[in-house]
Amino acid sequence: MTRHVIAPVDELPPGTRKFLDIDGRPIAIFNVKGEFFGLLNRCPHQGAALCEGPLIGLAQSSDPGEIEYTKLGEIIRCPWHGWEFDIRTGQSYCDPKRFRARAYPVNVESGSAVVKGPYVAETIAVSVESDYVVVDL
Amino acid sequence: MNVQFRPEPSASTSIKTAIADCDIHPARATKDELYPFLAKRWHSHLETYGIQAYHGMMEGPPYPKAQPNAARRDAWPPEGGPQGSSLSFMQKQLLDPYNVALGVLNPLATGQGLRNQDFAGALCAAINDWQIEKWTSKDKRLKGSIVVANEDGVAAAAEIRKRAGDPNFVQVLLLSRNVEPLGQRRYWPVYEAAQEIGLPVGVHAFGFGGNPLTPSGWPSFYIEEMVGHAQCQQTVLASLVLEGVFERYPMLKMVMIEAGFGWAPSLGWRLDKSFERLHSEVPYLKRKPSEYIRDHIWWTTQPMEDPERRDHLFQTIEWIGWDKLLFATDYPHWDFDEPSRVLPPGVSDANREAFYLGNAKKLYGIA
Ligand code: FES
C-alpha cells in the first residue's frame, strides 16, 4: 500500500471533490463537512464515472407512507442509472450484497509528517507548514 | 449540482468490434433550431399557441424524469445545449469509443401525437429535414427515422412516400402510446407506405395519446410509467396481430423499441391459447398469433433484460430468435446500456455478432 499526498487541505474545502488518476486508477476525493472520503471513480454496475453524480441523501422507510431523508450529502448517485452508494464505505443501496464501490481511506496529515514520508506527493510541492489530504492506495 | 469533471473516454470503455446502436436520441440545441425547416406560418403559430398534446399538460411529459432531460449527467455537451444535441460530443462520447458502425436516430418530442394535425405534420417533416441537415449528412454512421403525424394516416403516408429511396433514413418511427391501439385501421396507411418503400416501422416506448399511462388509470410514480412501457407495447403488439396487420402487409417488419422483450414469450403463449378457442372472432388470421410475432417483430435491447439466472435470459432469446435482437444504448438517456456489459458470457460468436451488429445491418439494409 502506498500513501499518496493529494492536495493541501485548503484546496479541498467542504462541499468540493477532486478527481485524479493514481497509478492508472481514476479516484475521486470528497470533502463532506470537513471529513474526507475516497472512491474509485468507476461504477461497479456498468462502469460510468460514478463520482460525477450528485451527492444526495437517502430516502429510507420503515413502512409505506413513512419516509425519512437521511445521510444528507453522504450518498453518491451514479450519473447513469442512478444507483446509490455510501461514500463512507462504498456500500451500494440497490444491491448491497453484490455491489460495492471501491472505497479508499483518506486522511489529513500535517506537513511535518508528510515531508518525513513514506509518501508519494502527486503534483504538489509539500511544505511543513500546511496540512495535506492523503490517500492510501 | 454542476458537472465538475468529464472523463475522457478511457481504454476500458472502448471496444474493438464494430457495433450497431439502434436507439440514439438526438435533441435540438435550441428551440428555434427547427425554424429553417418550418414555414413562417408555423413559427408564429408555435409562439402564439404552443404545442398542444393529447394529454392535458401545458408542456413536457406527465411524469418527471429521473435526471434532467431523462439523460446521463455526464452527457451535457461542453458547448452547452441539452444532452444529445451536439454531434461532435456524441461522436466523442458514443460513436468513437464504442466503435458504433451504424447508429439509428430516434428523435422524440417531434410533433407526433399533437392535436393540431397540420402542425403535427409540419413539425414532423421539419424534424426529418433536420435529421439530414444536422446529423446524417454530417456523419455517415448515423441514419434517421422518418417521423410522421401518426394520427393522420393519410398525411403520414404522404410523408413516408416523400422520403422513399432516401438513404438518410432506415425506418419509419411511431410511438407506443397513441389515441388508439396501433393495429387499428386509422394507422394502416403508415404500414402500407412503409411496406411500399421497404422500411421497417419502429415503435418506440412513450407518446401521449390522451389515455392514462396504464389500462387501469393514472399511476402515482415514474417507476410505474417505466414498467408501463412493457404493458403498453403488449397492447400494441396484440392489436397489430389481431387486427390482421401482418396478413394485410405481409412484407411489413416492425421493431419494438425500449420496452423490453422478456414478456414476449408469455404474450405469445397467451395469445395462442385464446386463439385456439376464439379464432372465429378473427377468422382472417391464417396462423397462430405467436408466429406473426416471431416473423415480423425485431426488438431493441435497451433496457436489456437482466434476470438473476442467465439461462432464463437465453431461453427467452431462443423463443424470440437470436436473429431478432438489435443492440441499443438509448444514448444519451439515463438508463443507457454499456455495450461491453449487457450480454452475459456463454453466447456463441455467431450469435454475439448478430446481436451487436449483424441483425441490424440486415434489417436496415446497411452493407
Ligand atoms: S453504471 Fe452506475 S448505475 Fe449503472
Short mmCIF file of C-alpha atoms and ligand atoms in Angstrom, two decimals, chain A residues 42-50 78-85, chain B residues 334 336, ligand 1:
data_model
loop_
_atom_site.label_atom_id
_atom_site.label_comp_id
_atom_site.label_asym_id
_atom_site.label_seq_id
_atom_site.Cartn_x
_atom_site.Cartn_y
_atom_site.Cartn_z
CA ARG A 42 -15.90 3.75 -11.78
CA CYS A 43 -19.36 2.40 -11.11
CA PRO A 44 -19.40 -1.35 -10.41
CA HIS A 45 -22.64 -1.63 -12.37
CA GLN A 46 -21.76 -0.64 -15.94
CA GLY A 47 -18.67 1.45 -15.47
CA ALA A 48 -19.87 5.07 -15.51
CA ALA A 49 -17.69 7.75 -13.94
CA LEU A 50 -19.53 7.22 -10.68
CA CYS A 78 -24.37 7.32 -10.32
CA PRO A 79 -24.76 9.66 -13.31
CA TRP A 80 -26.09 6.84 -15.48
CA HIS A 81 -28.64 4.57 -13.83
CA GLY A 82 -28.87 6.29 -10.52
CA TRP A 83 -27.57 3.55 -8.25
CA GLU A 84 -26.76 4.93 -4.82
CA PHE A 85 -23.54 4.36 -2.91
CA TRP B 334 -30.04 7.91 -18.06
CA PHE B 336 -28.05 3.91 -21.16
S1 FES C 1 -23.22 2.45 -14.36
FE1 FES C 1 -23.59 3.25 -12.42
S2 FES C 1 -25.61 2.74 -12.00
FE2 FES C 1 -25.22 1.82 -13.91
#
